Coordinates of C-alpha atoms and ligand atoms in Angstrom, one line a residue:
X1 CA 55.8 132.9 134.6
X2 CA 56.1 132.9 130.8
X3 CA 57.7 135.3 128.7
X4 CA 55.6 136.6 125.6
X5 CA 55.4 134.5 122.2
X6 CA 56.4 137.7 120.4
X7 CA 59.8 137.8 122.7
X8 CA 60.7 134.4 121.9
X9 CA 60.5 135.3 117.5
X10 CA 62.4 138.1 118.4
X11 CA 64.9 135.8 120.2
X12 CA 64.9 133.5 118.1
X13 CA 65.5 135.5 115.0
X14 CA 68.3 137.3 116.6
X15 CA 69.8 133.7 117.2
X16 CA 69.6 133.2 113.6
X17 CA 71.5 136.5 113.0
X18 CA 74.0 135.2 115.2
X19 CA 74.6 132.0 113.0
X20 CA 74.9 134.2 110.2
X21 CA 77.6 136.4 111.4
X22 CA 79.1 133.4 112.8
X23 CA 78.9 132.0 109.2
X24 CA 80.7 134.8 107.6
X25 CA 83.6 135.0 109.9
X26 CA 84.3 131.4 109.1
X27 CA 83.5 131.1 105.3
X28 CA 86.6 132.8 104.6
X29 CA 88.8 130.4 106.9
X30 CA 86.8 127.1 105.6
X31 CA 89.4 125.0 102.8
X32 CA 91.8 127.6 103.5
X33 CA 95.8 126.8 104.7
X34 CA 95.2 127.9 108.7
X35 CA 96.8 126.1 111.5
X36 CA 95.4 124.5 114.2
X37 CA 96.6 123.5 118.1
X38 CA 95.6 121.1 120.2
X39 CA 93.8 122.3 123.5
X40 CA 93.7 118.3 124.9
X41 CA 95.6 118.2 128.3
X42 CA 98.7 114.9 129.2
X43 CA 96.2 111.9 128.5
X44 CA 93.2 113.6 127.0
X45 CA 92.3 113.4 123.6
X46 CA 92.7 115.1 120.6
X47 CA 90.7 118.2 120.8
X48 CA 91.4 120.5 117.8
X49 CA 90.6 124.4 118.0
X50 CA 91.4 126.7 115.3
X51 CA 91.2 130.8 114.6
X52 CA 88.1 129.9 113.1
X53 CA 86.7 128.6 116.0
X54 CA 88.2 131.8 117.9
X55 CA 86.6 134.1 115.4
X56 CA 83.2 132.5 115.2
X57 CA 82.8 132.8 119.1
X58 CA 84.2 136.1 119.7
X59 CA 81.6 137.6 116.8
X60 CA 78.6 135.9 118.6
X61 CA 79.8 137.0 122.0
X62 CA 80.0 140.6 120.9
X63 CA 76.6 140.7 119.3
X64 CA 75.2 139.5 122.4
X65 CA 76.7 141.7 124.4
X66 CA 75.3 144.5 122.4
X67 CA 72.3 143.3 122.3
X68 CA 71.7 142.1 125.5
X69 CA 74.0 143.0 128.1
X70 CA 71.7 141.4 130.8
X71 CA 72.2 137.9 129.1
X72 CA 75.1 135.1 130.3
X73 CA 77.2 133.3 128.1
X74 CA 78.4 130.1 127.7
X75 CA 81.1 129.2 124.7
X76 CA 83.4 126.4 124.4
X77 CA 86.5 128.3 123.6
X78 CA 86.0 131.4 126.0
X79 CA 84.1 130.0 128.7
X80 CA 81.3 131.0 131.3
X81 CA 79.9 134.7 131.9
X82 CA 77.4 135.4 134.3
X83 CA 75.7 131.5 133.6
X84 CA 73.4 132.3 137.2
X85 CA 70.9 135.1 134.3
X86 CA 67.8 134.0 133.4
X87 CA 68.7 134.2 130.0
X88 CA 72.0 132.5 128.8
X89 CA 73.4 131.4 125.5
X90 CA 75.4 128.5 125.1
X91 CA 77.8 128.3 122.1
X92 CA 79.8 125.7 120.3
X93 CA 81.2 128.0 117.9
X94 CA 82.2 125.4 115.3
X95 CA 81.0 121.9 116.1
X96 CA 83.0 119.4 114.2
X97 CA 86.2 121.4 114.3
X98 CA 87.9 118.1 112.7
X99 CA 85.7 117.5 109.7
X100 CA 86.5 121.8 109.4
X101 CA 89.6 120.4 109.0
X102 CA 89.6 118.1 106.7
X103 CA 87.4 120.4 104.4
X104 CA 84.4 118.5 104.8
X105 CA 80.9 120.7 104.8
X106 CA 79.7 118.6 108.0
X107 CA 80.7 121.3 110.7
X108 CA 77.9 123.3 112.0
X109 CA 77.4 126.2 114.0
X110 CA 75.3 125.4 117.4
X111 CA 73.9 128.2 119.5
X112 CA 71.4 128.0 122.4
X113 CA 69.2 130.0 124.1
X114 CA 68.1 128.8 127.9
X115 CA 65.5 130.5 129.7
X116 CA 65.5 129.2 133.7
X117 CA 67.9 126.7 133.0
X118 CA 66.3 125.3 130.0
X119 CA 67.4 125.4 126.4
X120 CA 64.2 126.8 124.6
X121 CA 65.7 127.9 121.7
X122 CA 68.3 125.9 119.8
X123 CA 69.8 126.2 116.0
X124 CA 72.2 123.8 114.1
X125 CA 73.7 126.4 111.2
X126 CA 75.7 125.1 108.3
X127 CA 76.7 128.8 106.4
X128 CA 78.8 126.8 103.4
X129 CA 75.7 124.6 102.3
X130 CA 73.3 128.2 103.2
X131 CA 71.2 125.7 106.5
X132 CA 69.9 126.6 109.4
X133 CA 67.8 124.4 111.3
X134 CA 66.0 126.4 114.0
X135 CA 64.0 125.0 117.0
X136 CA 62.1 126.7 119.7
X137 CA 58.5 127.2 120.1
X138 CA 57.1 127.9 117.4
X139 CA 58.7 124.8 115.8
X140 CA 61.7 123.1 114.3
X141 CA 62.4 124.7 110.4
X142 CA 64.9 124.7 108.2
X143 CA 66.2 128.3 106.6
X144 CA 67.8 128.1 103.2
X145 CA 68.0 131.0 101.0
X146 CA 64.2 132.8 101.6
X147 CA 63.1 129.3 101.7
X148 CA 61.1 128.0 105.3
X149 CA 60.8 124.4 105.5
X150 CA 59.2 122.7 108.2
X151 CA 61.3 120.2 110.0
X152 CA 59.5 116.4 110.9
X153 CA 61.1 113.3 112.4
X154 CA 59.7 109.9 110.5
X155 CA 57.7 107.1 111.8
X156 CA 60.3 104.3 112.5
X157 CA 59.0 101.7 115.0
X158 CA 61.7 99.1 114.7
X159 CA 65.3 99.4 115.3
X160 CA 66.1 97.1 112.0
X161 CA 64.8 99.7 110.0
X162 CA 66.9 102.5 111.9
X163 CA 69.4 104.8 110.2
X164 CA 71.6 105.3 112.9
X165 CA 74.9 107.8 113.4
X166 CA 77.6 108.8 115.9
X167 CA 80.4 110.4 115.1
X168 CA 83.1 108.4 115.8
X169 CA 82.5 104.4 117.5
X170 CA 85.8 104.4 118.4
X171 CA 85.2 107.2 120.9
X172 CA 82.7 105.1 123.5
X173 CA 84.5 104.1 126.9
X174 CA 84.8 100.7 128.4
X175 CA 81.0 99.0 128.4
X176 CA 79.4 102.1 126.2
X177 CA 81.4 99.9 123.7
X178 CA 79.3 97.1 123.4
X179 CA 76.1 99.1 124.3
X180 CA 76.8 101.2 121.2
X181 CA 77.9 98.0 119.3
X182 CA 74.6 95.8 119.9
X183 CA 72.0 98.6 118.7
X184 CA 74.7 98.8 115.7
X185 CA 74.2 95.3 115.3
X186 CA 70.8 95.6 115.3
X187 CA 70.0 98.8 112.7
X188 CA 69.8 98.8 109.2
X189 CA 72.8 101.3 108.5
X190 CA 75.0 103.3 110.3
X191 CA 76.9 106.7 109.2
X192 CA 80.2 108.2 110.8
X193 CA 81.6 111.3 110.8
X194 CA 78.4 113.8 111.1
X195 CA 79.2 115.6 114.4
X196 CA 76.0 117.7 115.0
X197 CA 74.7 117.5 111.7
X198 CA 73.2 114.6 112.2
X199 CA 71.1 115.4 115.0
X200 CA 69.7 117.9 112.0
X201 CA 68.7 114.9 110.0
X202 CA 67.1 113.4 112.6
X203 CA 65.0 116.6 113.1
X204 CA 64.8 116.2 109.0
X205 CA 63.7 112.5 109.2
X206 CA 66.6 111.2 107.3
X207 CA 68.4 109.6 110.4
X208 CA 66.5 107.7 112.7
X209 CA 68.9 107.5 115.8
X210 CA 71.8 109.3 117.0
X211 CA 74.0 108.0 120.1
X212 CA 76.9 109.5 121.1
X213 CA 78.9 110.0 124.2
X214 CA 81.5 112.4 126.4
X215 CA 79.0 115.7 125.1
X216 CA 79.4 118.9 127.0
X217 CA 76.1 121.6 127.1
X218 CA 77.4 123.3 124.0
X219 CA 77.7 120.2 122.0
X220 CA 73.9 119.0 123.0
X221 CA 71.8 122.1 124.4
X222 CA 71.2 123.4 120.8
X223 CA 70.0 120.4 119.7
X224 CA 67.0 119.8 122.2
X225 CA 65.2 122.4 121.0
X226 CA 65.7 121.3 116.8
X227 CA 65.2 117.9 117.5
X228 CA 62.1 117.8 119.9
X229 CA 60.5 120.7 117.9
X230 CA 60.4 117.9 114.7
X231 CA 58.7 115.7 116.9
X232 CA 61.8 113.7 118.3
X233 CA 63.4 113.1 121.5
X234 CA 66.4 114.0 122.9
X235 CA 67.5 111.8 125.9
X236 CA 70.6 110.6 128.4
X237 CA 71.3 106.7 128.0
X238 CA 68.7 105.8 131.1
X239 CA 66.0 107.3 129.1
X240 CA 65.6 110.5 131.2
X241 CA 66.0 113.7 130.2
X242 CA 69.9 115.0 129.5
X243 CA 72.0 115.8 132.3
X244 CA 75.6 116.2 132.7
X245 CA 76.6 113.0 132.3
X246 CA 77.3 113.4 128.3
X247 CA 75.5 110.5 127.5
X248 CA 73.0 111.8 124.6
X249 CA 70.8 109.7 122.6
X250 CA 68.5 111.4 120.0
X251 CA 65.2 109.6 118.0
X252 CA 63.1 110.3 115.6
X253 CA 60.3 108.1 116.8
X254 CA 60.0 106.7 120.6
X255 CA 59.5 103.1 119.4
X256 CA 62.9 102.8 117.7
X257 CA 64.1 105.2 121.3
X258 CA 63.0 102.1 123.7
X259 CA 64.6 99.6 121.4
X260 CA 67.9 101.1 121.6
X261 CA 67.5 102.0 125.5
X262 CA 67.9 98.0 126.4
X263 CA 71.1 98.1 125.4
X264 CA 71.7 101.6 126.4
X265 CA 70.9 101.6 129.8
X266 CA 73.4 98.6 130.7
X267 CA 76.0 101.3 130.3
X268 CA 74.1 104.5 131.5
X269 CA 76.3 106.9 134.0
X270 CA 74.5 108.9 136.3
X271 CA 75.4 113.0 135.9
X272 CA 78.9 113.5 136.4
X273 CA 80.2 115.8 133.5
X274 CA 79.3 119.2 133.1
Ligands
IPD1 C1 82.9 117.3 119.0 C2 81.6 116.9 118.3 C3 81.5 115.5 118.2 C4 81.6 114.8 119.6 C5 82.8 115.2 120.3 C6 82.9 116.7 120.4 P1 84.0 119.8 118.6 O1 82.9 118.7 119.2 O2 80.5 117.4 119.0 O3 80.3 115.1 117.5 O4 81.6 113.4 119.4 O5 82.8 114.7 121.6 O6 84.1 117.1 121.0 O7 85.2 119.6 119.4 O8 84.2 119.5 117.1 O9 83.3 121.1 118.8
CA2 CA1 81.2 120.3 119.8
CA3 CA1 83.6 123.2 118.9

């Protein structure tokens, strides 16, 4: 059974009152002296959190719960509520909690809507440069002031023409290493540092190829839904469609996809994380 069209604008606009309120919570706390802890357990890494992660999480979570009481939640800071609804958002209340902290505008807000265990709405918010990028379906678009742009990936059939991104190289495990490392090889440029925003420039068709690994739902669900509304694809390293094994690749174009997928796959996990 599917729900109406009509339910889905109204979800999806209420998502982007969501980012919103999100956006204005943490504006105040962006460039601003606040301290920050470290939620990584013995041997884990560094995992910053801040009060503007707190803040941005507990606003979303209230406006849902006013709106729809019904719905589940899932939120990286505060956890799972009632995730068995057919309904359930899934939060990442600031994604990029590090470049937050080092003042750079590359954090976003990601929020999800699944339906039945699928994200169908997803949006990648960025309140200090006034972006939202929205997917679901009627499309990926980017919000900025009362301007509605819609979002495209770009034609890029070969790998050495790729602009690719993850956010960090040094972050890949034992043989995803050299998997990430060959395809670098390969592309014409690489960027660092862009947390989810890059997945939005993928949707834009500025950046051709994201890989990344170690993801959790709330960093990739909201994606999906931006990414393959544009036209692009949003995959785990075998090529299949995501699971919990945190392996994400996202393209623009399924040429440059299959390229990078030989050396992916070498290094592919099956579904282990959550
Ligand atoms: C991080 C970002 C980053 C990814 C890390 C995540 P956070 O999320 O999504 O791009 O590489 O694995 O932890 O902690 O800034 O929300
Ligand atoms: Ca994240
Ligand atoms: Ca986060």
């Amino acid at each position: 059974m599917h729900s109406e069209p009509a339910d889905f604008t109204e979800l999806e606009a209420f998502a982007v009152d969501l980012a919103r309120a999100a956006g204005e919570v943490i504006l105040p706390l962006f460039r601003a002296d606040i301290d920050s802890e470290n939620k990584a357990r013995a041997g884990e890494r560094y995992d910053p959190v801040t009060a503007a992660d707190r803040a941005s999480e507990s606003v979303i979570r209230k406006r849902i719960g006013e709106r729809y009481p019904e719905h589940g939640v899932l939120g990286e800071e505060f956890g799972a509520d009632r995730t068995d609804q057919e309904f359930v958002w899934v939060i990442d209340p600031i994604d990029g909690t590090r470049a937050f902290m080092a003042g750079l505008p590359l954090w976003t807000t990601l929020i999800a809507l699944r339906h039945r265990g699928q994200p169908i709405i997803g949006l990648i918010a960025q309140p200090y440069l006034g972006e939202v990028f929205v997917g679901g379906p009627n499309g990926s678009r980017l919000l900025k002031g009362d301007a509605e742009t819609r979002l495209r990936t770009r034609a890029c059939p070969l790998l050495t023409d790729a602009v690719i991104a993850t956010t960090d190289p040094n972050l890949f495990d034992g043989a995803e290493t050299g998997a990430f490392a060959q395809v670098r090889a390969a592309a014409r440029l690489a960027r660092f540092g862009c947390d989810a925003y890059a997945y939005a420039m993928v949707a834009m068709g500025r950046i051709d190829l994201v890989i990344e690994s170690g993801l959790k739902a709330w960093d990739y669900e909201p994606l999906i839904p931006v990414v393959e509304g544009a036209g692009g694809y949003v995959r785990n390293w075998r090529g299949d469609d995501v699971d919990g094994s945190g392996q994400i690749v996202a393209a623009g174009d399924a040429r440059c996809l299959d390229e990078a997928l030989t050396s992916l796959r070498r290094s592919a996990l099956r579904q282990s994380a959550s």
